[in-house]
XYZ file of C-alpha atoms in Angstrom:
338
model
C 47.902 -39.126 119.854
C 45.872 -39.001 123.039
C 42.472 -40.701 123.246
C 40.197 -40.913 126.234
C 37.720 -43.776 126.511
C 34.941 -41.604 125.103
C 37.236 -40.462 122.303
C 37.956 -44.061 121.353
C 34.260 -44.913 121.179
C 33.580 -41.738 119.223
C 36.384 -42.268 116.717
C 35.398 -45.913 116.218
C 31.820 -44.825 115.522
C 32.970 -42.230 113.012
C 35.190 -44.783 111.259
C 32.431 -47.406 111.044
C 29.823 -44.986 109.684
C 32.292 -43.407 107.264
C 33.601 -46.774 106.054
C 30.097 -47.913 105.202
C 29.347 -44.582 103.525
C 32.561 -44.762 101.516
C 31.963 -48.319 100.291
C 28.289 -47.734 99.499
C 28.961 -44.550 97.548
C 31.955 -46.079 95.768
C 29.790 -48.988 94.618
C 27.050 -46.570 93.582
C 29.558 -44.518 91.578
C 30.663 -47.698 89.834
C 27.076 -48.410 88.805
C 26.478 -44.793 87.766
C 29.513 -44.839 85.480
C 29.331 -48.373 84.110
C 25.784 -49.646 84.633
C 23.564 -46.678 83.787
C 21.267 -47.044 80.762
C 21.036 -44.238 78.224
C 17.739 -42.873 79.495
C 19.446 -42.025 82.809
C 22.141 -39.867 81.175
C 21.062 -36.439 82.533
C 19.810 -37.804 85.853
C 22.987 -39.760 86.552
C 24.861 -36.433 86.656
C 22.941 -35.581 89.823
C 23.378 -39.079 91.209
C 27.105 -38.924 90.550
C 27.385 -35.464 92.081
C 25.699 -36.616 95.278
C 27.596 -39.906 95.472
C 31.006 -38.296 94.905
C 30.272 -35.577 97.459
C 29.197 -38.100 100.065
C 32.189 -40.335 99.366
C 34.572 -37.423 99.956
C 32.589 -36.409 103.029
C 33.075 -39.873 104.501
C 36.832 -39.685 103.896
C 37.293 -36.193 105.343
C 35.196 -36.939 108.429
C 37.574 -39.784 109.335
C 40.683 -37.770 108.540
C 39.750 -35.019 111.010
C 37.164 -36.594 113.392
C 36.686 -33.329 115.288
C 35.077 -32.804 118.650
C 33.204 -29.534 118.282
C 32.782 -27.482 121.447
C 31.320 -24.000 121.674
C 31.165 -21.595 124.555
C 29.912 -18.032 124.353
C 31.309 -16.441 121.213
C 34.018 -19.042 120.782
C 34.351 -22.403 119.105
C 36.935 -25.011 120.078
C 37.733 -28.008 117.891
C 39.726 -30.974 119.150
C 40.955 -33.001 116.187
C 41.216 -36.723 116.836
C 41.869 -37.924 113.295
C 45.142 -38.229 111.378
C 44.883 -34.562 110.359
C 46.353 -33.620 113.723
C 49.688 -34.790 112.319
C 49.399 -32.116 109.629
C 48.976 -29.271 112.096
C 46.204 -26.844 113.051
C 45.871 -24.916 109.765
C 45.307 -28.016 107.645
C 43.001 -29.435 110.309
C 40.601 -26.515 110.383
C 40.746 -26.173 106.583
C 39.722 -29.820 106.349
C 37.041 -29.054 108.927
C 35.460 -26.388 106.726
C 35.904 -28.761 103.777
C 33.829 -31.313 105.670
C 31.122 -28.727 106.308
C 31.100 -27.611 102.687
C 30.764 -31.232 101.527
C 27.899 -31.826 103.956
C 26.157 -28.702 102.679
C 26.758 -29.652 99.054
C 25.327 -33.097 99.715
C 22.139 -31.438 100.934
C 22.091 -28.929 98.072
C 22.598 -31.701 95.515
C 19.483 -33.458 96.820
C 17.561 -30.221 96.363
C 18.907 -29.710 92.832
C 18.093 -33.333 92.009
C 14.513 -32.814 93.187
C 14.222 -29.645 91.085
C 15.497 -31.562 88.066
C 12.872 -34.269 88.519
C 10.149 -31.646 88.611
C 11.491 -29.858 85.530
C 11.952 -33.120 83.637
C 8.300 -33.984 84.232
C 7.194 -30.518 83.205
C 9.428 -29.919 80.194
C 10.373 -33.539 79.379
C 13.626 -33.010 77.479
C 16.443 -31.639 79.653
C 19.938 -31.942 78.233
C 22.964 -33.286 80.063
C 24.632 -29.880 79.773
C 21.753 -28.330 81.696
C 22.145 -30.939 84.422
C 25.864 -30.147 84.734
C 25.157 -26.409 84.927
C 22.549 -27.012 87.633
C 25.095 -28.947 89.706
C 27.710 -26.213 89.258
C 25.175 -23.561 90.211
C 24.217 -25.483 93.336
C 27.882 -25.870 94.289
C 28.571 -22.127 94.409
C 27.211 -21.664 97.925
C 29.066 -24.628 99.496
C 32.278 -23.572 97.746
C 31.926 -20.062 99.163
C 32.585 -21.494 102.631
C 36.176 -22.472 101.899
C 37.997 -19.406 100.584
C 37.164 -17.008 103.477
C 38.598 -19.517 105.969
C 42.090 -19.081 104.546
C 42.440 -15.794 106.416
C 40.704 -16.910 109.615
C 42.194 -15.743 112.904
C 42.561 -18.698 115.240
C 44.517 -19.832 118.292
C 46.318 -23.072 119.076
C 46.909 -22.190 122.717
C 45.631 -25.149 124.739
C 45.512 -23.127 127.962
C 43.289 -20.551 126.294
C 41.036 -23.298 124.933
C 40.832 -24.814 128.409
C 39.715 -21.487 129.826
C 37.156 -20.986 127.055
C 35.583 -24.371 127.767
C 35.694 -23.753 131.549
C 37.978 -26.759 132.078
C 35.242 -29.202 131.068
C 37.561 -31.346 128.913
C 39.789 -33.567 131.062
C 43.453 -33.682 130.048
C 42.947 -31.189 127.247
C 46.659 -30.435 127.323
C 47.377 -33.966 126.072
C 45.640 -33.390 122.743
C 48.092 -32.452 120.021
C 45.787 -30.265 117.904
C 43.298 -27.983 119.623
C 42.080 -24.975 117.640
C 39.905 -22.183 119.011
C 38.423 -19.191 117.221
C 36.038 -16.349 117.843
C 32.782 -16.875 115.961
C 32.332 -13.130 115.381
C 34.426 -13.360 112.237
C 32.951 -13.153 108.754
C 34.105 -16.655 107.669
C 32.614 -18.300 110.763
C 29.394 -16.275 110.643
C 28.926 -17.092 106.953
C 29.626 -20.725 107.727
C 27.019 -20.758 110.490
C 24.476 -19.023 108.277
C 24.918 -21.499 105.421
C 25.096 -24.639 107.553
C 22.264 -23.737 109.941
C 19.935 -20.982 108.714
C 20.154 -21.714 104.987
C 19.120 -25.331 105.527
C 15.522 -24.238 106.060
C 14.953 -22.543 102.659
C 16.916 -25.319 100.931
C 14.629 -27.933 102.422
C 11.599 -25.752 101.668
C 12.569 -25.650 97.974
C 13.181 -29.384 98.070
C 9.786 -30.022 99.649
C 8.046 -27.639 97.223
C 9.588 -29.487 94.266
C 8.448 -32.779 95.734
C 4.917 -31.397 96.147
C 4.847 -30.223 92.521
C 6.035 -33.647 91.373
C 3.337 -35.411 93.376
C 0.682 -33.063 91.999
C 1.745 -33.742 88.423
C 1.900 -37.487 89.020
C -1.578 -37.565 90.523
C -2.910 -35.827 87.434
C -0.984 -38.109 85.092
C -1.953 -41.363 86.805
C -5.553 -41.189 85.552
C -6.130 -43.515 82.619
C -2.773 -45.291 82.813
C -2.179 -49.020 83.158
C -1.744 -50.757 86.483
C 1.969 -51.256 85.842
C 2.456 -47.544 85.207
C 0.564 -46.735 88.387
C 2.846 -49.050 90.360
C 5.922 -47.350 88.910
C 4.551 -43.944 89.829
C 3.795 -45.097 93.367
C 7.341 -46.452 93.678
C 8.683 -43.124 92.445
C 6.583 -41.299 95.040
C 7.975 -43.559 97.762
C 11.496 -42.795 96.559
C 10.845 -39.061 96.786
C 9.370 -39.416 100.260
C 12.209 -41.529 101.624
C 14.893 -39.354 100.057
C 13.332 -36.214 101.505
C 13.681 -37.767 104.968
C 17.468 -38.170 104.700
C 18.297 -34.541 105.666
C 15.906 -34.765 108.612
C 17.848 -37.762 109.909
C 21.344 -36.437 109.232
C 21.921 -32.751 108.513
C 19.196 -31.180 110.625
C 20.005 -32.984 113.915
C 23.659 -31.971 113.608
C 22.761 -28.356 112.805
C 20.250 -28.174 115.648
C 22.739 -29.733 118.077
C 25.372 -27.176 117.148
C 22.886 -24.314 117.503
C 21.740 -25.492 120.923
C 25.330 -25.959 122.088
C 26.269 -22.504 120.822
C 23.291 -20.946 122.582
C 24.111 -22.733 125.831
C 20.998 -24.911 125.945
C 22.975 -28.157 125.643
C 26.212 -29.066 127.352
C 29.027 -29.265 124.796
C 30.896 -32.046 126.592
C 28.464 -34.767 125.482
C 27.087 -33.301 122.275
C 30.556 -32.575 120.903
C 30.540 -36.271 120.018
C 27.190 -36.144 118.183
C 27.642 -33.708 115.299
C 30.050 -35.580 113.012
C 28.377 -39.024 113.325
C 25.078 -37.285 112.591
C 26.504 -35.787 109.409
C 27.772 -39.243 108.434
C 24.295 -40.787 108.484
C 23.416 -39.192 105.140
C 26.308 -40.731 103.169
C 25.589 -44.065 104.840
C 21.906 -44.408 103.920
C 21.377 -42.231 100.836
C 23.214 -44.560 98.392
C 21.173 -47.495 99.684
C 17.990 -45.575 98.893
C 19.266 -44.804 95.401
C 20.256 -48.418 94.759
C 16.845 -49.623 95.851
C 14.624 -47.163 94.018
C 16.564 -46.734 90.752
C 15.506 -49.844 88.850
C 18.688 -50.517 86.789
C 20.854 -50.370 89.909
C 18.456 -52.492 91.938
C 18.410 -55.145 89.219
C 22.211 -55.145 88.990
C 22.602 -55.522 92.759
C 20.001 -58.297 92.846
C 21.624 -60.124 89.945
C 25.067 -59.808 91.535
C 23.904 -61.087 94.905
C 21.907 -63.932 93.373
C 24.800 -65.040 91.181
C 27.181 -65.073 94.131
C 24.734 -66.975 96.304
C 24.192 -69.553 93.556
C 27.952 -69.980 93.119
C 28.359 -70.384 96.866
C 25.574 -72.973 97.035
C 27.056 -74.908 94.121
C 30.449 -74.861 95.824
C 28.919 -76.200 99.018
C 27.018 -78.944 97.218
C 29.961 -80.037 95.077
C 31.966 -81.787 97.850
C 28.861 -83.525 99.154
C 28.032 -84.775 95.657
C 31.552 -86.170 95.272
C 31.333 -87.870 98.653
C 27.956 -89.351 97.746
C 29.386 -90.622 94.478
C 32.318 -92.224 96.272
C 30.041 -93.869 98.815
C 27.817 -95.174 96.078
C 30.881 -96.449 94.241
C 31.851 -98.569 97.183
C 28.517 -100.331 97.015
C 28.426 -100.494 93.218
C 31.781 -101.112 91.502
C 30.444 -99.741 88.212
C 29.912 -96.336 89.810
C 33.327 -96.225 91.450
C 35.656 -93.511 90.175
C 38.685 -95.556 91.245
C 40.107 -98.178 88.876
C 39.026 -101.745 89.636
């Protein structure tokens, strides 16, 4: 495996972000499965769908760690992760798997927002309906994978070097370099879903959030102060969660679009896309843990119990030493036999 200095920094960044995303989502999945109260039963389906998707996204992003370069009507991926040991076909199939997981993570947030609106409007939504909504939302991300099986691609490093106008130093030292023409149906569909389709998805997500806020403002009149505080906290959760795609998915999609159109130089921004995608899995579970009360209480109780145990452990030796010192001055307090 060949790594330049920039590659090493890039791969380390991807690993750090993905490791945090993996651990955070794994812990969130644990709480969803084992620490969810009954009243969260339908909603935890959406939480679990998002957490599992983001956990897998974190894993795949480390396995492939691609540098994504585009030039004209071509795309060139340099795979820096362990997938390069599997060969080019598995590498680019894992690449489209990463994209489909990133898209599904975004779609699952939209479906979750729609569910919250519907649950406020119609109150009783069954768990089966929640599962069907997740499956329905997954159809578009899943449609990215199958067409890629028949993709026409090249593993010729010399050809990739010519496509990128020799901008990648020592490109011949990389073991897995895959190039493809973007004027193929699988790639065009991929670009449409991962760039253009993000706008209507976010629009639906924002519309659902607006409907929720409207209903909450109408319902807040005449309620107790405690209920008002809960509603305000819920509104904050919606606002913060709606910002996650703006911080993660959209910057990566915009960067790719600008690189493809020639506005940005691919040499630098080829290192930006995957870490940008990884921001979502890193921060979204933290938002969920904070704003979903049962999970927040469990995390707080766990941290407090550990801190109390640690403090007791630290105080125990000092108490023993104090007892021994006192015993020297007072034989009756000595723990040693007289």
